[in-house]
Tab-separated table of C-alpha atoms in Angstrom:
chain	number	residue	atom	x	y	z
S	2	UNK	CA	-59.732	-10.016	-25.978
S	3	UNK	CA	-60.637	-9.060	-22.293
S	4	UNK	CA	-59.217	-13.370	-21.479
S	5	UNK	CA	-56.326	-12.465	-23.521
S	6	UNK	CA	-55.708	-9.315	-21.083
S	7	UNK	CA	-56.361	-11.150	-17.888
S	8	UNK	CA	-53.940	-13.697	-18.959
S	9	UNK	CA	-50.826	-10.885	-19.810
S	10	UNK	CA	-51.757	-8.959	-16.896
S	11	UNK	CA	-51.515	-12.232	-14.976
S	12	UNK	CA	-47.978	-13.052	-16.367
S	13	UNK	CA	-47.075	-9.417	-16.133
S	14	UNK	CA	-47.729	-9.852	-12.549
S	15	UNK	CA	-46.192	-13.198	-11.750
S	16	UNK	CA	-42.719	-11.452	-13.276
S	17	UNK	CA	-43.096	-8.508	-11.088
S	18	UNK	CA	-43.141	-10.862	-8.470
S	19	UNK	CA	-40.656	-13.211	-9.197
S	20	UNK	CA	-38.553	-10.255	-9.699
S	21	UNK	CA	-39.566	-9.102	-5.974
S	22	UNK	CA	-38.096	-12.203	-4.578
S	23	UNK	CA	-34.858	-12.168	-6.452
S	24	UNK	CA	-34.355	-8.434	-5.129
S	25	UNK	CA	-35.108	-9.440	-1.279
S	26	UNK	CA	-32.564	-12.420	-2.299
S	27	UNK	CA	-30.150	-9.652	-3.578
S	28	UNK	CA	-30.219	-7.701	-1.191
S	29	UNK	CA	-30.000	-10.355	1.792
S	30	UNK	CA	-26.590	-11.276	-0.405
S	31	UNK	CA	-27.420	-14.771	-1.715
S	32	UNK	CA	-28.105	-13.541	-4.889
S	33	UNK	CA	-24.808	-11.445	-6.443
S	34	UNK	CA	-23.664	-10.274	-10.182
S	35	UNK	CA	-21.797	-13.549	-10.454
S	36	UNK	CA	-24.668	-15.833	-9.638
S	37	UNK	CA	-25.295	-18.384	-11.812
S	38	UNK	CA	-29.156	-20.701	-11.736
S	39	UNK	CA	-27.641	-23.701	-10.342
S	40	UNK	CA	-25.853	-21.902	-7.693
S	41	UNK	CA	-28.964	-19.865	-6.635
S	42	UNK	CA	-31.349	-22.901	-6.956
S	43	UNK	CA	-28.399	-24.321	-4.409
S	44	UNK	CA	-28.695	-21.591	-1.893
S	45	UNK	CA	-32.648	-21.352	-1.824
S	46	UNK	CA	-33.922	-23.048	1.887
S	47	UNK	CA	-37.368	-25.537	1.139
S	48	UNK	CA	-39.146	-22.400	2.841
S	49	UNK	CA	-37.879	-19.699	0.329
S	50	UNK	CA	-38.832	-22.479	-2.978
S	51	UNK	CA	-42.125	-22.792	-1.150
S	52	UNK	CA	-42.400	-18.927	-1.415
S	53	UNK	CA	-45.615	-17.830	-3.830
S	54	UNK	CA	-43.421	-16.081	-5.998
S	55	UNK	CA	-41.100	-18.386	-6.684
S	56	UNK	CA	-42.947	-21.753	-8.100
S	57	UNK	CA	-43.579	-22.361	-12.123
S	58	UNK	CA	-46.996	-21.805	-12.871
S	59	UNK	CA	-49.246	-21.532	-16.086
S	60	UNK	CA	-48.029	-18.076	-16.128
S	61	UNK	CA	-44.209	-18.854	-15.611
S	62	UNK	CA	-43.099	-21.445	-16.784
S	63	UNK	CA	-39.234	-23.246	-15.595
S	64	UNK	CA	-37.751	-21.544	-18.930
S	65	UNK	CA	-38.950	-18.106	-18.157
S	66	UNK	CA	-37.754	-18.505	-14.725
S	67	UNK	CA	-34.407	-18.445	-15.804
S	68	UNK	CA	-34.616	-16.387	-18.668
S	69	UNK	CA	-36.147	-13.479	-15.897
S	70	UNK	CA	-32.840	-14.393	-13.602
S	71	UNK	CA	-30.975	-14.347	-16.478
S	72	UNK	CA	-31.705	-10.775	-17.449
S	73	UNK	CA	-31.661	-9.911	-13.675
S	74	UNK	CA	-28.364	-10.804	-12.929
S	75	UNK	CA	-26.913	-9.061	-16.565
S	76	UNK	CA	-27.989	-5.958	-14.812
S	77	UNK	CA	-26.475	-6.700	-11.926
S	78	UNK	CA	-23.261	-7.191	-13.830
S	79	UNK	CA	-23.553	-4.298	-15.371
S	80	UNK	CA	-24.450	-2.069	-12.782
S	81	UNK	CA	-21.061	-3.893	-10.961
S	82	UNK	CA	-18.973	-3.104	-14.255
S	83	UNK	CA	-19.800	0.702	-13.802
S	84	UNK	CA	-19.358	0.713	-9.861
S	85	UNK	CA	-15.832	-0.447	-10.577
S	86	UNK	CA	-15.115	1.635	-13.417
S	87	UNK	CA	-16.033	4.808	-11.125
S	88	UNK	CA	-13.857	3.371	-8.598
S	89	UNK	CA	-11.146	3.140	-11.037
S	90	UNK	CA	-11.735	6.825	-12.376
S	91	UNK	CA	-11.622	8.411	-9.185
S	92	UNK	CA	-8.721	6.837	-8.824
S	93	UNK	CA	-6.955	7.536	-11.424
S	94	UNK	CA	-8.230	10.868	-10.642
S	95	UNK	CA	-6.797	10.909	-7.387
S	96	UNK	CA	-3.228	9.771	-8.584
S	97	UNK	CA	-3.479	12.313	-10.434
S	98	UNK	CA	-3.929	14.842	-8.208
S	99	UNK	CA	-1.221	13.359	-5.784
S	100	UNK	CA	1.742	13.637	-8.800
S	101	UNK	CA	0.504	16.883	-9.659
S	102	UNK	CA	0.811	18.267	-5.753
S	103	UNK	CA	4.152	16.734	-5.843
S	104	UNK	CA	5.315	18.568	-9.000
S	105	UNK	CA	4.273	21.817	-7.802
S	106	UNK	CA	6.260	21.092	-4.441
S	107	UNK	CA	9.128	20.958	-6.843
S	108	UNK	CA	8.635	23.905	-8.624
S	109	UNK	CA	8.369	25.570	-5.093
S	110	UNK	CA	11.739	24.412	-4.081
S	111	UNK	CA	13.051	25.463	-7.632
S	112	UNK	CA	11.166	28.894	-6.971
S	113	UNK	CA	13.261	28.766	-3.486
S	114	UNK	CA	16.425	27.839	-4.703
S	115	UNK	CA	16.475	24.301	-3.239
S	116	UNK	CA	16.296	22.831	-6.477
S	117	UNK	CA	18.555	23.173	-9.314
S	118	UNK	CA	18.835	21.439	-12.800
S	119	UNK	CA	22.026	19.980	-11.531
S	120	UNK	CA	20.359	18.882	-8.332
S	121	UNK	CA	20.845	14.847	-7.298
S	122	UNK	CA	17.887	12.451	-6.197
S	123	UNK	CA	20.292	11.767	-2.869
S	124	UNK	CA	20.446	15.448	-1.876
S	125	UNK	CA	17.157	16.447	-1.732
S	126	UNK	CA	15.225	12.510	-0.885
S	127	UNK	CA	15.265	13.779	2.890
S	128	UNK	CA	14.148	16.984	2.590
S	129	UNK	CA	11.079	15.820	-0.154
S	130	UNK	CA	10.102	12.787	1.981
S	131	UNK	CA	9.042	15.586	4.706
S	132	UNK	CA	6.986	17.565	2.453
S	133	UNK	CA	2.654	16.716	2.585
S	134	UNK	CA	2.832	15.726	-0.733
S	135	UNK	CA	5.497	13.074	-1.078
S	136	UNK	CA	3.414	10.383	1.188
S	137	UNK	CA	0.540	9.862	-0.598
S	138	UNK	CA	2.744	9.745	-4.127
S	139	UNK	CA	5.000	7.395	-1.883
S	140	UNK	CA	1.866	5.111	-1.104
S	141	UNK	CA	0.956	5.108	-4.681
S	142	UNK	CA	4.818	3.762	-5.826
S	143	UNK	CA	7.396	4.077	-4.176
S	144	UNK	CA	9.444	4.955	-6.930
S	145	UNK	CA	7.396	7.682	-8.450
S	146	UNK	CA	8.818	10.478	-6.046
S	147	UNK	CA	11.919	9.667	-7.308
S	148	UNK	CA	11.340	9.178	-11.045
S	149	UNK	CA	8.898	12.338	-10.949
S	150	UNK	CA	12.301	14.321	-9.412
S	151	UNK	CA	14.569	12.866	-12.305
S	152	UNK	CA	11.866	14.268	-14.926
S	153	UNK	CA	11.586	17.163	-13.629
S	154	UNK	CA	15.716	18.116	-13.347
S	155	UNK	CA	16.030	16.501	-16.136
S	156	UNK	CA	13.779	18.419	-18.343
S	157	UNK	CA	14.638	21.655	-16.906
S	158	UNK	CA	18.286	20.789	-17.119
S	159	UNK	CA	17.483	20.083	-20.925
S	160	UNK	CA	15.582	23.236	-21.059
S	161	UNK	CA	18.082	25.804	-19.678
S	162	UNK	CA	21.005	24.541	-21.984
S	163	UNK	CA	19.290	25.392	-25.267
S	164	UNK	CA	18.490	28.875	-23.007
S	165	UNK	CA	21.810	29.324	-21.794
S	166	UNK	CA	22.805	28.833	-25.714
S	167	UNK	CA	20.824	31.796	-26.741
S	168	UNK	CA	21.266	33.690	-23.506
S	169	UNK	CA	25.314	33.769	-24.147
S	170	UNK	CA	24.781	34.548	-27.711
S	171	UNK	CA	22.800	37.471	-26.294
S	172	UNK	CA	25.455	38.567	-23.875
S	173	UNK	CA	28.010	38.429	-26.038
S	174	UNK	CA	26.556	41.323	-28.015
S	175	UNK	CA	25.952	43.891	-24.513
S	176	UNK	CA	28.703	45.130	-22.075
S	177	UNK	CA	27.759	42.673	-19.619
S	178	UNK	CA	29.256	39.742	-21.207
S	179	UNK	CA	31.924	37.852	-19.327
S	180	UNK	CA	34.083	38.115	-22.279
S	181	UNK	CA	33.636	41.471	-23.195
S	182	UNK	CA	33.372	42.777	-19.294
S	183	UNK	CA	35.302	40.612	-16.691
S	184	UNK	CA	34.131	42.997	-13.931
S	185	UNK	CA	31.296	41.604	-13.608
S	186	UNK	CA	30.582	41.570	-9.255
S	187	UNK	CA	28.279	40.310	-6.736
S	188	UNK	CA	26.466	44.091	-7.406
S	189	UNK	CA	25.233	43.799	-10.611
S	190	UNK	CA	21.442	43.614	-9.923
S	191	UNK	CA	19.135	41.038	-11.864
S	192	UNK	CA	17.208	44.040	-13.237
S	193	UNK	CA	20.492	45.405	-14.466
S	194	UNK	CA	21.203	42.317	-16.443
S	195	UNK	CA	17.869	41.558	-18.260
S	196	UNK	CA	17.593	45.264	-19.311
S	197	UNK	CA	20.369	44.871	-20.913
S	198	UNK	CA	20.114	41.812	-22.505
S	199	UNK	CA	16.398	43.474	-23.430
S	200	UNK	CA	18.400	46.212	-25.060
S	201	UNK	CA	20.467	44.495	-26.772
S	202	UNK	CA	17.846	42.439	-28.951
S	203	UNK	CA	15.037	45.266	-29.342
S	204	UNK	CA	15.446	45.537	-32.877
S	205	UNK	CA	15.830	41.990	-33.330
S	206	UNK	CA	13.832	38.448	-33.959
S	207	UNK	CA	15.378	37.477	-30.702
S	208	UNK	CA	13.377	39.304	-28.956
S	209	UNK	CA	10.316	37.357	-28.774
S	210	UNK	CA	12.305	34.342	-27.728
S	211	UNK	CA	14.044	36.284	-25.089
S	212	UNK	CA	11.006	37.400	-22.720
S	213	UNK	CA	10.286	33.702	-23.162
S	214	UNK	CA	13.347	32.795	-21.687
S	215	UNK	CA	12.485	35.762	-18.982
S	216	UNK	CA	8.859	34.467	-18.178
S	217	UNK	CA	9.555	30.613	-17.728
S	218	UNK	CA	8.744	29.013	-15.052
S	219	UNK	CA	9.062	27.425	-12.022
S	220	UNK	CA	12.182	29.832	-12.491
S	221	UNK	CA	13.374	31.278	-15.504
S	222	UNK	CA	16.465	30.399	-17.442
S	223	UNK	CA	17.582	33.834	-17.492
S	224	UNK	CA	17.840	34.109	-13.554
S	225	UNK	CA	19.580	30.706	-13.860
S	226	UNK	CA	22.057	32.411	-16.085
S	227	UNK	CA	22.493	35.203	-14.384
S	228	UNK	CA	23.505	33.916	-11.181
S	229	UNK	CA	25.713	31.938	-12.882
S	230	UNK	CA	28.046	34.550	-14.675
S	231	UNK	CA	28.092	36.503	-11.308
Protein backbone atom coordinates (compact mmCIF):
# COMPACT_ATOMS: atom_id res chain seq x y z
CA UNK A 1 0.00 0.00 0.00
CA UNK A 2 2.50 2.79 1.14
CA UNK A 3 4.59 1.67 -2.81
CA UNK A 4 1.26 1.93 -4.28
CA UNK A 5 0.98 5.66 -2.77
CA UNK A 6 4.47 6.70 -3.64
CA UNK A 7 3.84 5.60 -7.09
CA UNK A 8 0.22 7.85 -7.51
CA UNK A 9 1.69 10.59 -5.67
CA UNK A 10 4.60 10.32 -8.11
CA UNK A 11 2.29 10.41 -11.23
CA UNK A 12 0.10 12.92 -9.51
CA UNK A 13 3.13 15.00 -9.47
CA UNK A 14 4.65 14.44 -12.88
CA UNK A 15 0.94 15.78 -14.25
CA UNK A 16 1.10 18.78 -12.11
CA UNK A 17 4.16 19.39 -13.76
CA UNK A 18 3.63 18.67 -17.14
CA UNK A 19 0.68 20.81 -16.73
CA UNK A 20 3.16 23.69 -15.38
CA UNK A 21 5.00 23.67 -18.60
CA UNK A 22 2.06 23.73 -20.91
CA UNK A 23 0.77 26.92 -18.87
CA UNK A 24 4.33 28.83 -19.15
CA UNK A 25 3.90 27.59 -22.98
CA UNK A 26 0.36 29.20 -22.89
CA UNK A 27 1.02 31.95 -21.66
CA UNK A 28 4.35 32.77 -23.71
CA UNK A 29 1.60 32.16 -26.77
CA UNK A 30 2.94 28.98 -28.41
CA UNK A 31 0.45 27.05 -26.94
CA UNK A 32 -3.37 28.48 -27.95
CA UNK A 33 -7.13 26.90 -27.86
CA UNK A 34 -6.55 25.75 -31.41
CA UNK A 35 -3.36 23.87 -30.81
CA UNK A 36 -3.21 20.65 -31.93
CA UNK A 37 -0.01 17.79 -30.59
CA UNK A 38 1.76 17.84 -33.77
CA UNK A 39 1.74 21.49 -34.03
CA UNK A 40 2.98 22.01 -30.41
CA UNK A 41 5.54 19.11 -30.62
CA UNK A 42 6.55 21.46 -33.88
CA UNK A 43 7.01 24.62 -31.97
CA UNK A 44 8.92 23.09 -28.86
CA UNK A 45 13.01 24.31 -29.19
CA UNK A 46 15.52 20.94 -28.23
CA UNK A 47 15.96 23.09 -24.90
CA UNK A 48 12.18 23.27 -23.95
CA UNK A 49 11.83 18.97 -24.93
CA UNK A 50 14.91 18.70 -22.75
CA UNK A 51 12.85 20.47 -19.97
CA UNK A 52 12.23 17.92 -16.74
CA UNK A 53 8.72 18.25 -17.12
CA UNK A 54 8.28 17.51 -20.35
CA UNK A 55 9.99 13.88 -21.14
CA UNK A 56 7.85 10.37 -20.88
CA UNK A 57 8.77 8.65 -17.93
CA UNK A 58 7.54 5.50 -15.92
CA UNK A 59 5.10 7.85 -14.54
CA UNK A 60 3.94 9.46 -17.93
CA UNK A 61 3.92 7.70 -20.42
CA UNK A 62 3.73 9.26 -24.56
CA UNK A 63 -0.20 8.41 -24.39
CA UNK A 64 -0.85 10.30 -21.25
CA UNK A 65 1.12 13.08 -22.57
CA UNK A 66 -1.34 13.79 -24.98
CA UNK A 67 -4.28 12.73 -23.33
CA UNK A 68 -3.12 15.64 -20.39
CA UNK A 69 -2.72 18.24 -23.57
CA UNK A 70 -5.67 16.99 -24.80
CA UNK A 71 -7.83 17.89 -21.85
CA UNK A 72 -5.71 21.11 -21.48
CA UNK A 73 -6.38 22.59 -24.57
CA UNK A 74 -10.53 21.53 -24.33
CA UNK A 75 -10.40 24.00 -21.55
CA UNK A 76 -8.78 26.35 -23.31
CA UNK A 77 -11.46 26.10 -25.95
CA UNK A 78 -13.88 26.41 -23.75
CA UNK A 79 -12.81 29.10 -21.72
CA UNK A 80 -12.31 30.90 -25.54
CA UNK A 81 -16.04 29.84 -26.43
CA UNK A 82 -17.29 31.86 -23.31
CA UNK A 83 -14.81 34.91 -23.81
CA UNK A 84 -16.47 35.29 -27.18
CA UNK A 85 -19.87 34.67 -26.21
CA UNK A 86 -19.48 37.64 -23.53
CA UNK A 87 -18.09 39.64 -26.22
CA UNK A 88 -21.01 38.92 -28.29
CA UNK A 89 -23.56 39.68 -25.35
CA UNK A 90 -22.24 42.89 -24.53
CA UNK A 91 -22.64 43.56 -27.76
CA UNK A 92 -25.68 42.82 -28.50
CA UNK A 93 -26.24 44.63 -25.37
CA UNK A 94 -24.74 47.62 -26.56
CA UNK A 95 -26.76 47.69 -29.93
CA UNK A 96 -29.24 47.61 -27.98
CA UNK A 97 -28.80 50.39 -26.07
CA UNK A 98 -27.71 52.52 -29.18
CA UNK A 99 -31.43 51.77 -31.08
CA UNK A 100 -33.09 52.36 -27.96
CA UNK A 101 -31.27 56.06 -27.45
CA UNK A 102 -32.22 56.62 -30.96
CA UNK A 103 -35.94 55.82 -30.47
CA UNK A 104 -36.28 57.99 -27.60
CA UNK A 105 -34.58 60.89 -29.72
CA UNK A 106 -37.61 60.32 -31.84
CA UNK A 107 -40.13 60.41 -29.44
CA UNK A 108 -38.43 63.74 -28.30
CA UNK A 109 -38.82 65.31 -31.63
CA UNK A 110 -42.48 63.87 -31.75
CA UNK A 111 -42.86 65.38 -28.10
CA UNK A 112 -41.45 68.74 -29.91
CA UNK A 113 -43.40 68.73 -32.84
CA UNK A 114 -40.57 67.91 -35.28
CA UNK A 115 -41.95 64.70 -35.98
CA UNK A 116 -45.22 63.81 -37.31
CA UNK A 117 -46.86 60.48 -38.51
CA UNK A 118 -46.83 61.99 -41.92
CA UNK A 119 -43.21 62.99 -41.55
CA UNK A 120 -40.64 61.78 -44.63
CA UNK A 121 -37.14 60.00 -44.05
CA UNK A 122 -35.71 63.08 -46.46
CA UNK A 123 -37.02 65.85 -44.18
CA UNK A 124 -35.78 65.07 -41.06
CA UNK A 125 -32.17 62.72 -42.26
CA UNK A 126 -30.25 66.15 -41.62
CA UNK A 127 -31.57 67.18 -38.65
CA UNK A 128 -31.31 63.24 -37.00
CA UNK A 129 -27.76 62.73 -38.38
CA UNK A 130 -26.81 65.74 -35.86
CA UNK A 131 -28.36 64.29 -32.91
CA UNK A 132 -25.65 62.05 -30.24
CA UNK A 133 -27.51 59.20 -30.87
CA UNK A 134 -27.70 58.68 -34.61
CA UNK A 135 -23.69 57.96 -34.94
CA UNK A 136 -23.20 55.15 -33.05
CA UNK A 137 -26.68 53.49 -34.62
CA UNK A 138 -25.05 54.82 -37.96
CA UNK A 139 -21.74 52.80 -37.17
CA UNK A 140 -23.75 49.82 -36.33
CA UNK A 141 -25.78 49.94 -40.05
CA UNK A 142 -26.11 52.41 -41.85
CA UNK A 143 -29.49 51.78 -42.67
CA UNK A 144 -30.93 51.26 -39.27
CA UNK A 145 -31.45 55.12 -38.59
CA UNK A 146 -33.46 55.12 -41.38
CA UNK A 147 -35.48 51.90 -41.11
CA UNK A 148 -35.84 52.61 -37.19
CA UNK A 149 -37.52 56.27 -38.49
CA UNK A 150 -39.90 54.37 -41.02
CA UNK A 151 -41.08 52.06 -37.95
CA UNK A 152 -41.55 54.44 -35.88
CA UNK A 153 -43.93 56.94 -38.35
CA UNK A 154 -45.17 54.19 -39.53
CA UNK A 155 -46.56 52.65 -36.48
CA UNK A 156 -47.69 55.81 -35.04
CA UNK A 157 -49.22 56.76 -38.33
CA UNK A 158 -51.07 53.29 -38.03
CA UNK A 159 -51.85 54.06 -34.51
CA UNK A 160 -53.49 57.52 -34.74
CA UNK A 161 -55.90 56.44 -37.66
CA UNK A 162 -57.74 53.78 -35.67
CA UNK A 163 -57.59 56.95 -32.86
CA UNK A 164 -58.66 59.50 -35.10
CA UNK A 165 -61.61 56.84 -36.00
CA UNK A 166 -62.86 56.83 -32.51
CA UNK A 167 -61.84 60.38 -31.73
CA UNK A 168 -64.36 61.71 -34.67
CA UNK A 169 -66.96 59.32 -33.60
CA UNK A 170 -66.51 61.06 -30.24
CA UNK A 171 -66.75 64.55 -31.61
CA UNK A 172 -69.45 64.02 -33.52
CA UNK A 173 -71.59 63.52 -30.42
CA UNK A 174 -70.21 67.17 -28.43
CA UNK A 175 -70.56 70.79 -29.78
CA UNK A 176 -67.11 70.84 -30.81
CA UNK A 177 -67.43 68.76 -33.80
CA UNK A 178 -66.50 70.26 -37.13
CA UNK A 179 -69.76 69.20 -38.44
CA UNK A 180 -71.91 70.15 -35.84
CA UNK A 181 -69.77 73.56 -34.95
CA UNK A 182 -67.82 75.11 -37.95
CA UNK A 183 -66.57 77.88 -35.62
CA UNK A 184 -64.19 76.14 -34.43
CA UNK A 185 -60.82 78.96 -34.12
CA UNK A 186 -57.26 79.11 -33.35
CA UNK A 187 -58.78 79.87 -29.46
CA UNK A 188 -60.22 76.86 -28.58
CA UNK A 189 -57.74 75.62 -25.90
CA UNK A 190 -56.58 71.83 -25.79
CA UNK A 191 -58.12 71.62 -22.30
CA UNK A 192 -61.33 72.89 -23.80
CA UNK A 193 -61.44 70.10 -26.29
CA UNK A 194 -60.62 66.94 -24.21
CA UNK A 195 -63.13 68.05 -21.50
CA UNK A 196 -65.43 67.88 -23.77
CA UNK A 197 -64.81 64.98 -25.53
CA UNK A 198 -64.44 63.59 -21.61
CA UNK A 199 -68.00 64.75 -21.22
CA UNK A 200 -69.32 63.49 -23.83
CA UNK A 201 -68.43 59.67 -23.13
CA UNK A 202 -68.76 59.69 -19.14
CA UNK A 203 -71.55 57.46 -19.10
CA UNK A 204 -70.20 55.39 -21.72
CA UNK A 205 -67.79 52.16 -22.54
CA UNK A 206 -65.81 54.66 -24.49
CA UNK A 207 -64.55 56.04 -21.86
CA UNK A 208 -61.87 53.80 -20.87
CA UNK A 209 -60.58 53.80 -24.40
CA UNK A 210 -60.65 57.50 -24.54
CA UNK A 211 -58.07 58.50 -21.63
CA UNK A 212 -56.09 55.88 -23.53
CA UNK A 213 -56.14 57.78 -26.48
CA UNK A 214 -55.38 60.96 -23.99
CA UNK A 215 -52.33 59.28 -22.18
CA UNK A 216 -50.36 57.83 -25.27
CA UNK A 217 -47.28 58.55 -25.85
CA UNK A 218 -44.52 60.03 -27.27
CA UNK A 219 -47.67 62.34 -27.99
CA UNK A 220 -51.10 61.45 -27.79
CA UNK A 221 -53.53 60.91 -30.59
CA UNK A 222 -55.92 63.21 -29.15
CA UNK A 223 -53.48 66.32 -29.34
CA UNK A 224 -52.79 65.02 -32.88
CA UNK A 225 -56.46 65.40 -33.50
CA UNK A 226 -56.96 68.32 -32.06
CA UNK A 227 -54.59 70.38 -33.81
CA UNK A 228 -55.85 69.04 -36.69
CA UNK A 229 -59.62 70.16 -36.63
CA UNK A 230 -58.34 73.67 -35.52
Amino acid sequence: KHEERKRRSQRRDTKDNFLSFLKENEESGRLTYASTWSSFMASLSERDKRDGRFPVSSHMSDADRQLYFADFVIELQTLEDDKRRRIRDAQKRAEKAQREAYRDTLARLAEANEIFPTSRWRDLDARLSMDPSYGPLNEQDREAPRELFQEFVDDWSESYRRDRAVLGRIANQTSLSKTTNPSITKDLSYDQFSAALLAAVVDSTELHELRRIMNEKPISSARLYFNEIR
